[in-house]
Coordinates of C-alpha atoms and ligand atoms in Angstrom, one line a residue:
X176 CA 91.2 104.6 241.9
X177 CA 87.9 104.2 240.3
X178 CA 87.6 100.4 238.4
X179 CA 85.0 100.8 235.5
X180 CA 82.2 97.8 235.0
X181 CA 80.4 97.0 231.9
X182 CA 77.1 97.9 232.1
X183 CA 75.2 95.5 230.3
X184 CA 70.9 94.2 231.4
X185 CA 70.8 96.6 233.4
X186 CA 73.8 95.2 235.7
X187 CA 77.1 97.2 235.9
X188 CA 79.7 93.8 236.1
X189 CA 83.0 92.7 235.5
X190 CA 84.4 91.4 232.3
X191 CA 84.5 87.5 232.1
X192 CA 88.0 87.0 231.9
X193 CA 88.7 89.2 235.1
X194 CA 91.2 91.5 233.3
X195 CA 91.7 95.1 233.7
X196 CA 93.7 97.6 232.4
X197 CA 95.6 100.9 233.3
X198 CA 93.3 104.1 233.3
X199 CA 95.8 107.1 232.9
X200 CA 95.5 110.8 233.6
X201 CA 96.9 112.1 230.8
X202 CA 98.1 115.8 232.8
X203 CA 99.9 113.9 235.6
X204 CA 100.8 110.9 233.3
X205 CA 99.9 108.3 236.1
X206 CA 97.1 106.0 236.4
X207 CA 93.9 106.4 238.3
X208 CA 91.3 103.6 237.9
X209 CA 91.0 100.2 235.6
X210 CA 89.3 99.7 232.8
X211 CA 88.0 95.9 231.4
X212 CA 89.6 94.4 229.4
X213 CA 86.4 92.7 227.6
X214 CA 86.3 90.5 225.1
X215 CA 83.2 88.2 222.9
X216 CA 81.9 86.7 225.9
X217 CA 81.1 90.2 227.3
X218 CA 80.2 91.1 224.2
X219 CA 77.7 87.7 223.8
X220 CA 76.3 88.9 227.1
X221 CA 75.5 92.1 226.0
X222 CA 74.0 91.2 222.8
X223 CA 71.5 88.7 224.2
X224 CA 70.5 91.4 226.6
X225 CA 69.8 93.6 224.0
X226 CA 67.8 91.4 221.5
X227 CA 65.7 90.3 224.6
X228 CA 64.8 93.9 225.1
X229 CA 64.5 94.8 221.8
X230 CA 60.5 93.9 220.7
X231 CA 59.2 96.0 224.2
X232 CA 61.8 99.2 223.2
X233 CA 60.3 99.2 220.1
X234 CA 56.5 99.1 220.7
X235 CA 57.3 101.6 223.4
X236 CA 55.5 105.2 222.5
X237 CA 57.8 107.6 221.0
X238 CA 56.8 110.1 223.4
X239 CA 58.3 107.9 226.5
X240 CA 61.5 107.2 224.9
X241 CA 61.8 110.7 224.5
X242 CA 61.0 111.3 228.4
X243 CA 63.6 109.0 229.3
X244 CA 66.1 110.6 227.0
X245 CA 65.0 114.3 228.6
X246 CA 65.4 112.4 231.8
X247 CA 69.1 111.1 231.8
X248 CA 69.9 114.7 230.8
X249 CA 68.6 116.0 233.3
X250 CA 70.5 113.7 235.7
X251 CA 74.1 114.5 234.0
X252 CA 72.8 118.4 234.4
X253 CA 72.3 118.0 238.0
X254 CA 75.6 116.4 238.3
X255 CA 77.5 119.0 235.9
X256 CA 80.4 119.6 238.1
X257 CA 81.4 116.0 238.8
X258 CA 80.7 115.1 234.6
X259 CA 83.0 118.3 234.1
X260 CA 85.8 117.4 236.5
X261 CA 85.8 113.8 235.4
X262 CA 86.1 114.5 231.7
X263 CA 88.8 116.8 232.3
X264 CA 91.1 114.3 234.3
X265 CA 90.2 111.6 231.3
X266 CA 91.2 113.1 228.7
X267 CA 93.9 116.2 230.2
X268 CA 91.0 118.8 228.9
X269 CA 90.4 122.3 230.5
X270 CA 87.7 121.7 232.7
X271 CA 86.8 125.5 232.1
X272 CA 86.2 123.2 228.4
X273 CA 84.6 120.3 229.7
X274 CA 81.8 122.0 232.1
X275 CA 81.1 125.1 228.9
X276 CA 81.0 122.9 226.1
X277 CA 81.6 118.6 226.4
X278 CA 79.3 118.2 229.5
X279 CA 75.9 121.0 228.4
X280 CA 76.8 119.4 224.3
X281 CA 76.2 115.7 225.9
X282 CA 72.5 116.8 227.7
X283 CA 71.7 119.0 224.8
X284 CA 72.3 115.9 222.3
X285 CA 70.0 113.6 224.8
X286 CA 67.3 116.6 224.4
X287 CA 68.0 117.2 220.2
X288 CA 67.0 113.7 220.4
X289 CA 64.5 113.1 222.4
X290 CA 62.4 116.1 220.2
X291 CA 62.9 114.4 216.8
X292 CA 61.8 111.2 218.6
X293 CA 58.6 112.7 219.3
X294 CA 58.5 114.9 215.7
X295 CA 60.4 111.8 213.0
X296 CA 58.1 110.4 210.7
X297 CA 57.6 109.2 207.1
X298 CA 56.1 110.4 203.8
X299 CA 52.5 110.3 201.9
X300 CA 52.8 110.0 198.0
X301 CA 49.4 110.4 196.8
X302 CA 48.9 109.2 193.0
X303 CA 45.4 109.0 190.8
X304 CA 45.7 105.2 191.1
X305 CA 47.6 105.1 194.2
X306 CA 48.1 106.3 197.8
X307 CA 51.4 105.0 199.7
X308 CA 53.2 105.9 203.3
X309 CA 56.2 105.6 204.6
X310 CA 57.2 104.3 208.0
X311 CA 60.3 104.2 209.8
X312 CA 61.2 101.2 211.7
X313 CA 64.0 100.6 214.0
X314 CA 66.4 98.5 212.6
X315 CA 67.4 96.1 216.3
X316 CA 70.5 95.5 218.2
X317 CA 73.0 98.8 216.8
X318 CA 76.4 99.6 217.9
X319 CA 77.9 103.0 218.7
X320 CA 82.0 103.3 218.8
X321 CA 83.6 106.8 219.7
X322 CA 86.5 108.5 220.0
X323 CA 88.2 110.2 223.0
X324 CA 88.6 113.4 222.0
X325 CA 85.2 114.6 222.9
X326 CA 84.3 111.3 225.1
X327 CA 80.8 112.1 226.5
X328 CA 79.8 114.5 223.5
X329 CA 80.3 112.0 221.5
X330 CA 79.4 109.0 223.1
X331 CA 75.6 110.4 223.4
X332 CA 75.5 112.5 219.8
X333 CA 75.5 108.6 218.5
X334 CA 73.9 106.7 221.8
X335 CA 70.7 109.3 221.2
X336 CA 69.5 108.8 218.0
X337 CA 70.0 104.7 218.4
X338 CA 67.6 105.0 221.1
X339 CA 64.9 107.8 220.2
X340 CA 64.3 105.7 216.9
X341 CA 63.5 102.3 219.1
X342 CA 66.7 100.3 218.7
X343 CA 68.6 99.0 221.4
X344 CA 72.7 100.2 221.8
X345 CA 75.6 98.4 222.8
X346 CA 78.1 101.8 223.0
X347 CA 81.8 101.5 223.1
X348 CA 83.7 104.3 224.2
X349 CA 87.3 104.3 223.7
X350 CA 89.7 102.6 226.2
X351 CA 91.9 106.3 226.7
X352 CA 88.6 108.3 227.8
X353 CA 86.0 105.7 229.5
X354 CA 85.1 107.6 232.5
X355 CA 81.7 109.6 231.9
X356 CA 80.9 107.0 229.5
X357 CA 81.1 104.5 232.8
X358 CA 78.9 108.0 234.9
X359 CA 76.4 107.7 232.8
X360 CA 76.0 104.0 232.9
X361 CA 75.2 104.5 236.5
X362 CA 72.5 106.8 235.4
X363 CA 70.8 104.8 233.1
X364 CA 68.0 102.9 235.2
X365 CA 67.4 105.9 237.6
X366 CA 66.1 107.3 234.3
X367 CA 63.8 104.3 233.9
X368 CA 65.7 102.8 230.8
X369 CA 64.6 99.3 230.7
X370 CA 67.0 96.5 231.1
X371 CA 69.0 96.0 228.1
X372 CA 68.1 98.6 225.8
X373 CA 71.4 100.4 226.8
X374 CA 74.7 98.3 227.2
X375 CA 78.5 99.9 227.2
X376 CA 81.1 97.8 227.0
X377 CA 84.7 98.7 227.9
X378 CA 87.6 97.6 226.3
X379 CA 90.6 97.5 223.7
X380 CA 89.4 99.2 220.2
X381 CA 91.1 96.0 218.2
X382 CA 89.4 93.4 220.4
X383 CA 86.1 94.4 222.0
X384 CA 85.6 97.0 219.1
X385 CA 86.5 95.0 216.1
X386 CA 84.6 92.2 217.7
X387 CA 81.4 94.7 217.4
X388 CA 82.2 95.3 214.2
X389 CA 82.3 91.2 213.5
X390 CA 79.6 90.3 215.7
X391 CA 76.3 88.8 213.7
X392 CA 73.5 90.2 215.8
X393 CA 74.7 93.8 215.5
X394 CA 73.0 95.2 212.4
X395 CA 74.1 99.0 212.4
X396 CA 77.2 100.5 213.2
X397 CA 78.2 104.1 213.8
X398 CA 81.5 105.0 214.3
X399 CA 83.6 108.0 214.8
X400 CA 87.1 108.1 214.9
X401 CA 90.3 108.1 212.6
X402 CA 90.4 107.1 209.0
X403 CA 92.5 103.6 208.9
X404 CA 90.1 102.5 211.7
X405 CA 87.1 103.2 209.7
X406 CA 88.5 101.7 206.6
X407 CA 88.6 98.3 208.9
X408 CA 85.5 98.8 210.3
X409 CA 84.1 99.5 207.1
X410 CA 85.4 96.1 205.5
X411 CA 84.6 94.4 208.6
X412 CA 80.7 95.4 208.3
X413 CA 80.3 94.9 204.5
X414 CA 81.2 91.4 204.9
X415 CA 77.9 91.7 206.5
X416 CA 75.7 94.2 204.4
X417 CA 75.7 95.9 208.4
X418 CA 74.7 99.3 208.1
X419 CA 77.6 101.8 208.6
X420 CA 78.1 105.5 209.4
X421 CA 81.5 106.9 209.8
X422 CA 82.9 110.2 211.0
X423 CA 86.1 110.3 210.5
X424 CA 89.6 112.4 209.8
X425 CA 90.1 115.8 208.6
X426 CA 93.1 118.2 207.9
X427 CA 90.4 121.6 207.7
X428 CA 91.3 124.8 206.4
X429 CA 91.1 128.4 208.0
X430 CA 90.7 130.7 204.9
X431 CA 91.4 134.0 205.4
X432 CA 90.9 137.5 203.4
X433 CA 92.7 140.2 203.5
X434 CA 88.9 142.1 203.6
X435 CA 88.5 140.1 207.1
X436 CA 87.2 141.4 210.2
X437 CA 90.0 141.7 211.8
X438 CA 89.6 140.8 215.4
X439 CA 86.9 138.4 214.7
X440 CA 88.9 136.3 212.7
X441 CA 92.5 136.1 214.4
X442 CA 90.3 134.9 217.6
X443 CA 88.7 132.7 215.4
X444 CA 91.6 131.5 213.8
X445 CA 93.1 130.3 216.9
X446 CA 90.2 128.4 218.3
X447 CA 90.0 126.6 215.3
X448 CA 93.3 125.1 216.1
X449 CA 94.1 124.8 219.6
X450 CA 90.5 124.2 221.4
X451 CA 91.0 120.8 222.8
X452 CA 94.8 121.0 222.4
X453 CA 94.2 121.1 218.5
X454 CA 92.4 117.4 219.2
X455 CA 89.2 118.2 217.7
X456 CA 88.3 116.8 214.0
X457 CA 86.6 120.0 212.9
X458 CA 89.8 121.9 214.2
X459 CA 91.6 124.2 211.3
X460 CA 94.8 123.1 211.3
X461 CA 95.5 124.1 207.9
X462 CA 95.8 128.5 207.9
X463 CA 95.7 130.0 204.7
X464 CA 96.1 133.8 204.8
X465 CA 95.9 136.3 201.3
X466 CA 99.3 137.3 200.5
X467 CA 98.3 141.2 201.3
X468 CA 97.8 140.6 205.3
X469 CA 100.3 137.7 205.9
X470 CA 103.2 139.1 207.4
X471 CA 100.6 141.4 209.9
X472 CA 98.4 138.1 210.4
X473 CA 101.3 135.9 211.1
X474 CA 102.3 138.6 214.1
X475 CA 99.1 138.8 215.6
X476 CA 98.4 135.3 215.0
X477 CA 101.7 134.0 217.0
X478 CA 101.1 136.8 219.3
X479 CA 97.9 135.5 220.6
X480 CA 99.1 131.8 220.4
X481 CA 101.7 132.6 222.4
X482 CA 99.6 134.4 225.4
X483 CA 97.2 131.1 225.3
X484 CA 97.1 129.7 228.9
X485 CA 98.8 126.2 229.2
X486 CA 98.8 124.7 232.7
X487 CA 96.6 122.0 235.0
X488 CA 93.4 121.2 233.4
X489 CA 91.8 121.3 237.1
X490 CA 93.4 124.7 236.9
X491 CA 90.4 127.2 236.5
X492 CA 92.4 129.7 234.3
X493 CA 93.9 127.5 231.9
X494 CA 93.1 127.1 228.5
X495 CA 95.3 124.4 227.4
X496 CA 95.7 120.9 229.1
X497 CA 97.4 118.3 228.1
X498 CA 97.4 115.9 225.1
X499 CA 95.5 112.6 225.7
X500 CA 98.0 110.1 226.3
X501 CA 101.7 109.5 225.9
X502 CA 101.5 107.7 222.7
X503 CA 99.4 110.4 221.2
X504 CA 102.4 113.3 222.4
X505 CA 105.0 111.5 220.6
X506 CA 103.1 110.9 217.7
X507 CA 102.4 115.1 217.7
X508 CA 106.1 116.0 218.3
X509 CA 106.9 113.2 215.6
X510 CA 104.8 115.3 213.2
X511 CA 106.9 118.8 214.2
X512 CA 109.9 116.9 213.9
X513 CA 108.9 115.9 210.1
X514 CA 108.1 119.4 209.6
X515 CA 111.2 120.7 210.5
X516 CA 113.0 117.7 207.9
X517 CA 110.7 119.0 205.4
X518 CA 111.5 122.6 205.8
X519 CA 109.1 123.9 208.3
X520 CA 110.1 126.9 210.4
X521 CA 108.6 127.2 213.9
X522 CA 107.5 130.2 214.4
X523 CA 106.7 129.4 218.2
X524 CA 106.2 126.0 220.3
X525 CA 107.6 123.2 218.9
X526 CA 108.3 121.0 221.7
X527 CA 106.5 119.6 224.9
X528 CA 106.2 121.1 227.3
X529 CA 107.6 120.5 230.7
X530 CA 105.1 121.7 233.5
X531 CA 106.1 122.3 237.3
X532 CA 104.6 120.2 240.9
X533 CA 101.8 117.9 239.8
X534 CA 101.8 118.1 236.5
X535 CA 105.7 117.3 235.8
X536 CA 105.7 113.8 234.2
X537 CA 102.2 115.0 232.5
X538 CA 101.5 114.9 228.2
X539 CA 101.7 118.6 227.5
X540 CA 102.9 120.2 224.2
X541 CA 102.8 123.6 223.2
X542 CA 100.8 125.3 221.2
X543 CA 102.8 125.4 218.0
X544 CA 102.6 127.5 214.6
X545 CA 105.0 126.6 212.1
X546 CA 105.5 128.2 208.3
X547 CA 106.8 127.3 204.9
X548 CA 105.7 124.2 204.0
X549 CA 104.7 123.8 201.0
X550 CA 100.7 122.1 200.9
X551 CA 101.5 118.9 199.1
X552 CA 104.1 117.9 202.2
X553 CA 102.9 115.3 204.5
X554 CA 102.5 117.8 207.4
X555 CA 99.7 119.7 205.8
X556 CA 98.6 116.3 204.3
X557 CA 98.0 114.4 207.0
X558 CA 96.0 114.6 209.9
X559 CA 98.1 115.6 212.9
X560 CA 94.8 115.9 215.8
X561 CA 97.2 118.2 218.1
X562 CA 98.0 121.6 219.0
X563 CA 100.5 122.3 215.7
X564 CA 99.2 124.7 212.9
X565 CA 100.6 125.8 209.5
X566 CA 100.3 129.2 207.9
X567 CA 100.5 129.0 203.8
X568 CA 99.8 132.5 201.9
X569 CA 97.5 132.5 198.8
X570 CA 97.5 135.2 196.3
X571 CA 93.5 135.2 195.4
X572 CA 90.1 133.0 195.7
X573 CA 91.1 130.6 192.8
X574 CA 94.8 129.7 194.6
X575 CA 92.9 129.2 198.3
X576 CA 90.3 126.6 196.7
X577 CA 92.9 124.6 195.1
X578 CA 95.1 124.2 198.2
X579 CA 92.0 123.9 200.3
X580 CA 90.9 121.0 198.0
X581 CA 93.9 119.2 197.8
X582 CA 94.1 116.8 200.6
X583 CA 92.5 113.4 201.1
X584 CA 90.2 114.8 203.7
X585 CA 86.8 116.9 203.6
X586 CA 85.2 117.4 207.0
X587 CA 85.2 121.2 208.2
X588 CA 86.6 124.6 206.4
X589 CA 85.8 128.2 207.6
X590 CA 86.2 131.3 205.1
X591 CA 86.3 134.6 206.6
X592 CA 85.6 137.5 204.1
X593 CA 83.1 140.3 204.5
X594 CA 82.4 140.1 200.4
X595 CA 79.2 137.8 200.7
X596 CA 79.4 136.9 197.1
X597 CA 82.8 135.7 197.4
X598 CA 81.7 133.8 200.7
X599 CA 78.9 132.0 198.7
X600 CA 81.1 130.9 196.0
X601 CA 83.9 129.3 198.6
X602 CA 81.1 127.5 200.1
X603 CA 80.1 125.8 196.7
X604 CA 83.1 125.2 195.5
X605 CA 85.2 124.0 198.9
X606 CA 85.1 120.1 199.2
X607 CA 84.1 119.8 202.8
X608 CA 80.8 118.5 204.6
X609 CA 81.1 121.5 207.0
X610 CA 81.4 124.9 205.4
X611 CA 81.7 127.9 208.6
X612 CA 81.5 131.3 207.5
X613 CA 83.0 133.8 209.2
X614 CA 82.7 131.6 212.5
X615 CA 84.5 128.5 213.3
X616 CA 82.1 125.2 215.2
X617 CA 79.2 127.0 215.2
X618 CA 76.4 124.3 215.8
X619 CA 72.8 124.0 215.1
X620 CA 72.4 119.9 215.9
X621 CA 69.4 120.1 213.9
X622 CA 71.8 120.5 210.6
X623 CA 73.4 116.9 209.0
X624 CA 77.2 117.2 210.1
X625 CA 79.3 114.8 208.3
X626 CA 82.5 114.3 205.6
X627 CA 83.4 114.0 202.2
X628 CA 86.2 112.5 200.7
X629 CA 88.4 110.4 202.8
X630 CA 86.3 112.0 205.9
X631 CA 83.5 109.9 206.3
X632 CA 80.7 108.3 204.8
X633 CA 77.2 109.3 205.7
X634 CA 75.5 112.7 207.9
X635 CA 74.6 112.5 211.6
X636 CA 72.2 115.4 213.2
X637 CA 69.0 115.4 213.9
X638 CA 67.2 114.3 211.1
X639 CA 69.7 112.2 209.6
X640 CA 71.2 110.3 212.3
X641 CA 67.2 109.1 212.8
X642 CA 67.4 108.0 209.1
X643 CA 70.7 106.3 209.7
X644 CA 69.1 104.0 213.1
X645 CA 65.7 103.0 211.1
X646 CA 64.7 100.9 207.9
X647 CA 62.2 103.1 205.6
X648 CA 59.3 100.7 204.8
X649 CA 57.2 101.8 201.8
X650 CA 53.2 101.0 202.2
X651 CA 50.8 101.3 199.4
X652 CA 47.2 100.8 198.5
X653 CA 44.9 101.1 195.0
X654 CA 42.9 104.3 195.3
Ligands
LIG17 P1 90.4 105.6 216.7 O1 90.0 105.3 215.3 O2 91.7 105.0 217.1 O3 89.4 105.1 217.7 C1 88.0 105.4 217.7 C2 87.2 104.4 218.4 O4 87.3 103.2 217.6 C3 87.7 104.1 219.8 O5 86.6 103.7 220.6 C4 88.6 102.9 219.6 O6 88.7 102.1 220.7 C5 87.8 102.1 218.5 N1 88.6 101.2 217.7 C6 89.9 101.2 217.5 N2 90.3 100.2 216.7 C7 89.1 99.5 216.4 C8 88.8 98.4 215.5 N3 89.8 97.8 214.9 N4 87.5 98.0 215.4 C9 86.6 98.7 216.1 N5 86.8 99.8 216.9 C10 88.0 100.2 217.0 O7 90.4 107.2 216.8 P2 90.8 108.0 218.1 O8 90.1 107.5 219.3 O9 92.3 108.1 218.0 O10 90.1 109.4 217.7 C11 90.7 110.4 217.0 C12 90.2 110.3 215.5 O11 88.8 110.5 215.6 C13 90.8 111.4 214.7 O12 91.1 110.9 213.5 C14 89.6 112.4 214.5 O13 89.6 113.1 213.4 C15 88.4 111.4 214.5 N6 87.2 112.2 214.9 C16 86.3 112.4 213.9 C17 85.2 113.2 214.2 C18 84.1 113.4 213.1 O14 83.0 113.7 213.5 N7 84.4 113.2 211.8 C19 84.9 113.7 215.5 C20 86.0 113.4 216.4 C21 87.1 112.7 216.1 P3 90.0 102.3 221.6 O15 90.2 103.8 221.8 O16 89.6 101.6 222.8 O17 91.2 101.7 220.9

């Protein structure tokens, strides 16, 4: 039983009021450590440290930020294994998933962002009877809330860019998945951070979070998570004028050609919607598949999502852990049971799934493909985040665009076609921030990754994010 501190000055302590809360393991669906249960007098505390650190973090050379960045990844490298194992029993992930992707994404985030630290700057506008420059300063005391679906990914793709730019964070991490958050806090002055200029506070999303988003001396927020939350968060800040970014929702779409490399694309298909147990934002939950090659898709396709390995996330071989936390399960096998009311046919899964030794009382469901539904129901309307999938057939380019479109998300959508032409005009014409061709969650971080629509206001990645954590001040002078 591990009990997680705040981490704020510099000091890892315990939240005012004493209180703690349950810390479950999602795959055995017991709990394993405490988390605080903090509240504005943490929160107080953490600000004050903060602001006190702020003027000395900001005069501080880019270039050392940056080394202090490079640092702390190099500390959660060298500790790979135990980042890896604890993500895994957080959050009920593979930790085949965790130690290949969450834990190297988190230290390659710290490094994205510790180079645009060292290469972020302004512009010169030169005029006949002018010259001016930009500069970019940092804007203070920022928050950073994420979700727990990626908890360490995340929780440094926003921590990073707060920091390389000069400001100092206070970082939430959500109350299901605190664990590498709380790691990392015990890594933070061995990398020579100074005190203050990284806080994490633990703690209930509707009181220590929504007191973030209240809370005067917090100037910026980012955020990623679901939709309603941002909404709040997003009439919380502007109450404010605070500075908000929000990642939010989707319900993507896999679009598929009947002139599709085959292989390629039923593998990549079926990452889209089960990595993570179908928990990722960018996940294509939505499968439309031209009319020509849906009956031999829809084989191959349940085929393979049948032969995906569920079991132990510790397990080295599997594939598929469990879903995050109780609630979360039923709200999943809600969604398959709405299907089925509104004419869904399961095609396989459907139901949770009941494990053996360890794992009995764990969160599991399986992997589930289910087909005609038609694209206006609230199953392909509504974001689901869990391993469930729909297949809908579209006779040509102009049918796939329009139910693509019509949802009130825009996040992520892949099109898989070998005609380049036709590629280029899906990617105009899709509403989506993300457009994948012929691939599914390939990343450069350099590239601004954000939503549209009901997804999310605002781009992260490199460049962006640093524009997101600074105030652009204009300077000019007569020639
Ligand atoms: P939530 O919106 O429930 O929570 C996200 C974070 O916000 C958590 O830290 C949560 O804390 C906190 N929070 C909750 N309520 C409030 C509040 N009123 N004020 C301030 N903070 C609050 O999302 P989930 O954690 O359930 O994550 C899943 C969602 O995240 C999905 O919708 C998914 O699509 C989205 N997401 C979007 C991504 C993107 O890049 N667009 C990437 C990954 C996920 P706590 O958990 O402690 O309640």
């Amino acid at each position: 039983m591990t009990d997680i501190l705040n981490f704020i000055g510099g000091e890892h302590i315990a939240p005012v009021s004493g209180q703690f809360f349950d810390n479950i393991d999602p795959a055995i669906g017991k709990p394993y450590g405490r988390v605080p249960d903090s509240g504005e007098k943490d929160l107080e505390l953490a600000v004050r440290a903060a602001k006190n650190a702020f003027p000395a973090w900001r005069d501080t050379p880019a270039e050392q930020r940056a080394a202090l960045l490079a640092r702390l990844a190099d500390l959660i490298d060298a500790r790979l294994e135990e980042f890896a194992r604890a993500e895994s029993i957080d959050t009920g992930k593979p930790i085949w998933l965790a130690r290949n992707v969450d834990i190297p994404r988190s230290s390659a985030n710290l490094r994205a962002f510790a180079d645009a630290a060292k290469t972020f700057s302004g512009q010169r506008f030169e005029k006949k009877e002018s010259q001016s420059y930009t500069l970019r300063q940092p804007i203070g005391v920022v928050a950073t809330i994420s979700p727990w679906n990626l908890p360490l990914l995340l929780f440094t793709w926003k921590m990073a860019p707060a920091l390389a730019s000069g400001n100092c964070v206070i970082a939430k991490p959500s109350e299901v998945t605190p664990m590498t958050a709380y790691m990392l806090s015990q890594l933070v002055n061995e990398a020579g951070f100074p005190q203050g200029v990284v806080n994490i506070m633990h703690g209930r999303g509707a009181t220590i979070g929504a007191a973030i988003t209240r809370h005067l001396g917090i100037a910026a927020i980012s955020f990623t998570g679901g939709t309603a939350t941002g909404i709040d968060i997003y009439s919380n800040a502007a109450k404010q004028l605070k500075k908000v970014s929000l990642e939010l929702g989707g319900k993507n779409p896999t679009i598929i050609f009947a002139d599709a490399e085959w292989e390629k694309t039923v593998e990549g298909a079926l990452a889209g919607a089960f990595t993570n147990q179908g928990q990722v934002c960018l996940c294509g939950s939505r499968i439309l598949v031209q009319a020509a090659i849906y009956d031999k898709f829809k084989e191959a396709f349940v085929a393979k999502t049948r032969s995906i390995a569920i079991g132990d996330p510790l397990d080295e071989a599997t594939r598929h852990g469990a879903t995050v936390s109780q609630p979360h399960m039923e709200k999943v096998l809600g969604y398959i049971a709405l299907a089925k009311e509104e004419g869904g046919k399961i095609l396989t899964g459907g139901k949770r799934k009941m494990m053996a030794g360890r794992c009995q009382d764990g969160y599991f469901i399986e992997p589930t493909v289910i087909e005609n539904l038609s694209p206006g129901c609230r199953t392909n309307q509504e974001e689901i985040f869990g391993p469930v999938a729909t297949l809908m057939p579209f006779a040509d380019e102009n049918e796939a665009l329009a139910i693509a479109n019509a949802t009130p998300y825009g996040l992520a959508a892949s099109v898989w076609t070998q005609d380049k032409a036709r590629a280029t005009r899906m990617a105009q014409r899709i509403d989506s921030g993300i457009v994948w061709l012929n691939c599914w969650n390939l990343r450069d971080l350099d590239t601004p990754f954000g939503g549209m629509k009901k997804s999310g206001i605002g781009r992260e990645g490199k460049q962006r994010a640093m524009e997101f954590f600074t105030e652009e001040k204009t300077v000019t002078a007569p020639r």
